[in-house]
Amino acid sequence: NPVFYIYTKYFIVPVGGLFLFNQEDKVITTEGIDLIAGLPYRSRGFAGRATYSWDDRYFAEFNIGINGSENFDPSNRYGVFPAFGVGWVLSNEKFWKPLQSVISFFKVRYTNGMIGNQATPNRFLYMEALQYDSGYGYTFGTDRRKVDGYKVKNEAVKVTWEKSHKQDLGFDLKFLNDDLSLVLDLYKEHRTGIFLDRGAVPGFIGITSTPVGNLGVVDNKGIEIDLEYNKQFNKNWALSLRGNFTYAKNEVIENDQPTQQYPWMDKRGHSTLSRWGLIADGLYTQEEVDQINAWEALPAVEKENTARPFPKQFGTIYAGDIKYRDLNGDGQIDVYDETKIGRGDVPSIVYGFGFNLQYKNFAISTLFQGVAQADRCLNGLGIQPFSGSGGEGNLYANIKDRWTENNPRQDVFYPRLAYGSDKNENNFKTSTWWQRDVSFLRLKSLQITWHLPKRWTNAVLLKGASIYAMGTNLFTISKFKLWDPELNTNNGTSYPNISTYSIGINFNF
């Protein structure tokens, strides 16, 4: 059980302090867990905090945490995580008085601190773990008798806490007699020692499980803005406006990826969710396929002296198949031609805005929400018809928008379609052909309210009553039309968001 020691003392200058000790020892008794999971989970922590403020102008806080985890060997068991924050209310200074009528409140704040993460992929990584496996063993004698053995489930490694260094610079402002407020935050984060499977371990070493290490380094940065305006114009009119905007960007600094043969294959310098795939350069025409077939028909000697008209791709190429870009120019489309093609399905920009307008007894309120800089790569049976071994697969309403001999357009949604996976080998690779922008703006809610006059409600002994009409998910603006772009799916096989409409009456007694 945690034990708290709290000390607070107020002088002319308010000063506060806190000390906390926490120790946990728990056992999971879920049926069917293995021996390791059944061992007690133990952790211990110390935390301290000191606060200071003076004259509602200057503020400071210092925190420190010392945490211990069973997941690390004794020499690396504890991590120290300090943090501090300072604030200055400039609007309470004497020199600010000439600006008080324009900016009634202005505060600057800055925080800087470390946090840790002990969630390793497996428990007790510093201890070697063996697991019985009939697939591993030895063969003896002339009769080749096989004896089962054990495999190394976990290579003992000396890991310690992941660490994250976070900083935030914030500004709080109020304008127009406090009617307009603005909160602005600029933040950045530097994560080090992220738990990753080692990528630069050659196969000839002979280990059976990839060791984990404090290998990853990722930087995050962004901006958050909140804006709100509230104004009572007179006894009849009132208006509230609100909006928020968030932009976030991360970059992989180190991931233990081995040195790549080509620079476009290196995932360092890109976001953690970046997508790698092939670049599609349109669809093959019949004329281009005829050129390939003519080259294939040449004798072997002539082929050596004649350049192949197009790179070799996947399976037999037909007119209407996707044409991929040969980045390294070796005449073969393969993993060496895969490059970053997308930023991922988690948006870099998230925003929302709305208003509440009131006139006498009537009010209307709205909320819009949206995201930007997000994309998906469509795949799966739901979006790739006839691609299964039995030719199974769903069809969407846009199935007519496909390449055929009678419709040999380059801007169709579907390339050439055929029956069975062997006939679709080329066209369903991860590529820019299937990538779609899933940014959207949605009217999330709209409500219209009429508050019944007081003389009506008082007559029936009510404090108040109102009639309202409300709708949610009313419409969405997006380039992507196949399904709701907010759904977390690459093929549409998720239950959709629904639009709802309701009318109701509220009574206050």
PDB file of N, CA and C in Angstrom, residues 109-111 165-171 184-190 219-225 245-250 347-348:
ATOM      1  N   ARG A 109       4.640  30.202 -19.265  1.00  0.00           N
ATOM      2  CA  ARG A 109       5.023  29.054 -18.434  1.00  0.00           C
ATOM      3  C   ARG A 109       5.931  28.129 -19.229  1.00  0.00           C
ATOM      4  N   TYR A 110       6.785  27.452 -18.500  1.00  0.00           N
ATOM      5  CA  TYR A 110       7.738  26.528 -19.125  1.00  0.00           C
ATOM      6  C   TYR A 110       7.930  25.333 -18.207  1.00  0.00           C
ATOM      7  N   THR A 111       7.854  24.142 -18.779  1.00  0.00           N
ATOM      8  CA  THR A 111       8.102  22.917 -18.019  1.00  0.00           C
ATOM      9  C   THR A 111       9.162  22.097 -18.735  1.00  0.00           C
ATOM     10  N   HIS A 165      12.500  12.907 -22.517  1.00  0.00           N
ATOM     11  CA  HIS A 165      12.757  14.279 -22.066  1.00  0.00           C
ATOM     12  C   HIS A 165      11.719  15.182 -22.719  1.00  0.00           C
ATOM     13  N   LYS A 166      10.828  15.746 -21.903  1.00  0.00           N
ATOM     14  CA  LYS A 166       9.733  16.554 -22.428  1.00  0.00           C
ATOM     15  C   LYS A 166       9.895  18.012 -22.024  1.00  0.00           C
ATOM     16  N   GLN A 167       9.566  18.889 -22.977  1.00  0.00           N
ATOM     17  CA  GLN A 167       9.585  20.316 -22.720  1.00  0.00           C
ATOM     18  C   GLN A 167       8.327  20.947 -23.293  1.00  0.00           C
ATOM     19  N   ASP A 168       7.837  21.977 -22.608  1.00  0.00           N
ATOM     20  CA  ASP A 168       6.638  22.671 -23.071  1.00  0.00           C
ATOM     21  C   ASP A 168       6.771  24.153 -22.740  1.00  0.00           C
ATOM     22  N   LEU A 169       6.540  24.987 -23.738  1.00  0.00           N
ATOM     23  CA  LEU A 169       6.506  26.432 -23.563  1.00  0.00           C
ATOM     24  C   LEU A 169       5.094  26.893 -23.859  1.00  0.00           C
ATOM     25  N   GLY A 170       4.436  27.479 -22.845  1.00  0.00           N
ATOM     26  CA  GLY A 170       3.034  27.828 -22.999  1.00  0.00           C
ATOM     27  C   GLY A 170       2.766  29.297 -22.749  1.00  0.00           C
ATOM     28  N   PHE A 171       1.691  29.789 -23.380  1.00  0.00           N
ATOM     29  CA  PHE A 171       1.253  31.177 -23.233  1.00  0.00           C
ATOM     30  C   PHE A 171      -0.258  31.176 -23.008  1.00  0.00           C
ATOM     31  N   LEU A 184      -1.778  28.755 -25.912  1.00  0.00           N
ATOM     32  CA  LEU A 184      -0.842  28.290 -26.936  1.00  0.00           C
ATOM     33  C   LEU A 184       0.265  27.487 -26.266  1.00  0.00           C
ATOM     34  N   ASP A 185       0.508  26.270 -26.783  1.00  0.00           N
ATOM     35  CA  ASP A 185       1.571  25.415 -26.255  1.00  0.00           C
ATOM     36  C   ASP A 185       2.471  24.951 -27.385  1.00  0.00           C
ATOM     37  N   LEU A 186       3.761  25.103 -27.186  1.00  0.00           N
ATOM     38  CA  LEU A 186       4.783  24.564 -28.083  1.00  0.00           C
ATOM     39  C   LEU A 186       5.531  23.490 -27.301  1.00  0.00           C
ATOM     40  N   TYR A 187       5.585  22.288 -27.843  1.00  0.00           N
ATOM     41  CA  TYR A 187       6.197  21.205 -27.074  1.00  0.00           C
ATOM     42  C   TYR A 187       7.142  20.389 -27.942  1.00  0.00           C
ATOM     43  N   LYS A 188       8.038  19.724 -27.273  1.00  0.00           N
ATOM     44  CA  LYS A 188       8.911  18.767 -27.954  1.00  0.00           C
ATOM     45  C   LYS A 188       9.307  17.678 -26.974  1.00  0.00           C
ATOM     46  N   GLU A 189       9.620  16.529 -27.529  1.00  0.00           N
ATOM     47  CA  GLU A 189       9.958  15.358 -26.728  1.00  0.00           C
ATOM     48  C   GLU A 189      11.104  14.619 -27.387  1.00  0.00           C
ATOM     49  N   HIS A 190      12.046  14.189 -26.587  1.00  0.00           N
ATOM     50  CA  HIS A 190      13.188  13.412 -27.076  1.00  0.00           C
ATOM     51  C   HIS A 190      13.209  12.097 -26.315  1.00  0.00           C
ATOM     52  N   ASP A 219      12.195  11.646 -31.915  1.00  0.00           N
ATOM     53  CA  ASP A 219      11.886  13.026 -31.545  1.00  0.00           C
ATOM     54  C   ASP A 219      10.444  13.348 -31.915  1.00  0.00           C
ATOM     55  N   ASN A 220       9.752  14.038 -31.025  1.00  0.00           N
ATOM     56  CA  ASN A 220       8.398  14.518 -31.274  1.00  0.00           C
ATOM     57  C   ASN A 220       8.353  16.016 -31.028  1.00  0.00           C
ATOM     58  N   LYS A 221       7.568  16.707 -31.798  1.00  0.00           N
ATOM     59  CA  LYS A 221       7.352  18.132 -31.555  1.00  0.00           C
ATOM     60  C   LYS A 221       6.006  18.523 -32.123  1.00  0.00           C
ATOM     61  N   GLY A 222       5.469  19.615 -31.611  1.00  0.00           N
ATOM     62  CA  GLY A 222       4.168  20.027 -32.096  1.00  0.00           C
ATOM     63  C   GLY A 222       3.704  21.319 -31.469  1.00  0.00           C
ATOM     64  N   ILE A 223       2.473  21.674 -31.792  1.00  0.00           N
ATOM     65  CA  ILE A 223       1.857  22.897 -31.300  1.00  0.00           C
ATOM     66  C   ILE A 223       0.390  22.624 -31.009  1.00  0.00           C
ATOM     67  N   GLU A 224      -0.119  23.209 -29.947  1.00  0.00           N
ATOM     68  CA  GLU A 224      -1.530  23.109 -29.593  1.00  0.00           C
ATOM     69  C   GLU A 224      -2.081  24.509 -29.361  1.00  0.00           C
ATOM     70  N   ILE A 225      -3.247  24.786 -29.936  1.00  0.00           N
ATOM     71  CA  ILE A 225      -3.876  26.091 -29.809  1.00  0.00           C
ATOM     72  C   ILE A 225      -5.337  25.896 -29.409  1.00  0.00           C
ATOM     73  N   PHE A 245      -6.701  23.484 -32.299  1.00  0.00           N
ATOM     74  CA  PHE A 245      -5.845  23.022 -33.399  1.00  0.00           C
ATOM     75  C   PHE A 245      -4.621  22.358 -32.802  1.00  0.00           C
ATOM     76  N   THR A 246      -4.284  21.176 -33.308  1.00  0.00           N
ATOM     77  CA  THR A 246      -3.102  20.447 -32.856  1.00  0.00           C
ATOM     78  C   THR A 246      -2.308  19.970 -34.058  1.00  0.00           C
ATOM     79  N   TYR A 247      -1.022  20.218 -34.020  1.00  0.00           N
ATOM     80  CA  TYR A 247      -0.118  19.687 -35.043  1.00  0.00           C
ATOM     81  C   TYR A 247       1.006  18.936 -34.347  1.00  0.00           C
ATOM     82  N   ALA A 248       1.244  17.710 -34.771  1.00  0.00           N
ATOM     83  CA  ALA A 248       2.288  16.883 -34.155  1.00  0.00           C
ATOM     84  C   ALA A 248       3.115  16.220 -35.252  1.00  0.00           C
ATOM     85  N   LYS A 249       4.399  16.138 -35.011  1.00  0.00           N
ATOM     86  CA  LYS A 249       5.312  15.504 -35.959  1.00  0.00           C
ATOM     87  C   LYS A 249       6.363  14.733 -35.187  1.00  0.00           C
ATOM     88  N   ASN A 250       6.645  13.503 -35.620  1.00  0.00           N
ATOM     89  CA  ASN A 250       7.716  12.744 -34.988  1.00  0.00           C
ATOM     90  C   ASN A 250       8.714  12.275 -36.041  1.00  0.00           C
ATOM     91  N   PRO A 347      -3.350  11.073 -38.002  1.00  0.00           N
ATOM     92  CA  PRO A 347      -3.215  12.407 -38.598  1.00  0.00           C
ATOM     93  C   PRO A 347      -2.190  13.273 -37.880  1.00  0.00           C
ATOM     94  N   SER A 348      -1.490  14.093 -38.639  1.00  0.00           N
ATOM     95  CA  SER A 348      -0.576  15.070 -38.047  1.00  0.00           C
ATOM     96  C   SER A 348      -1.337  16.286 -37.543  1.00  0.00           C
TER      97      SER A 348
END
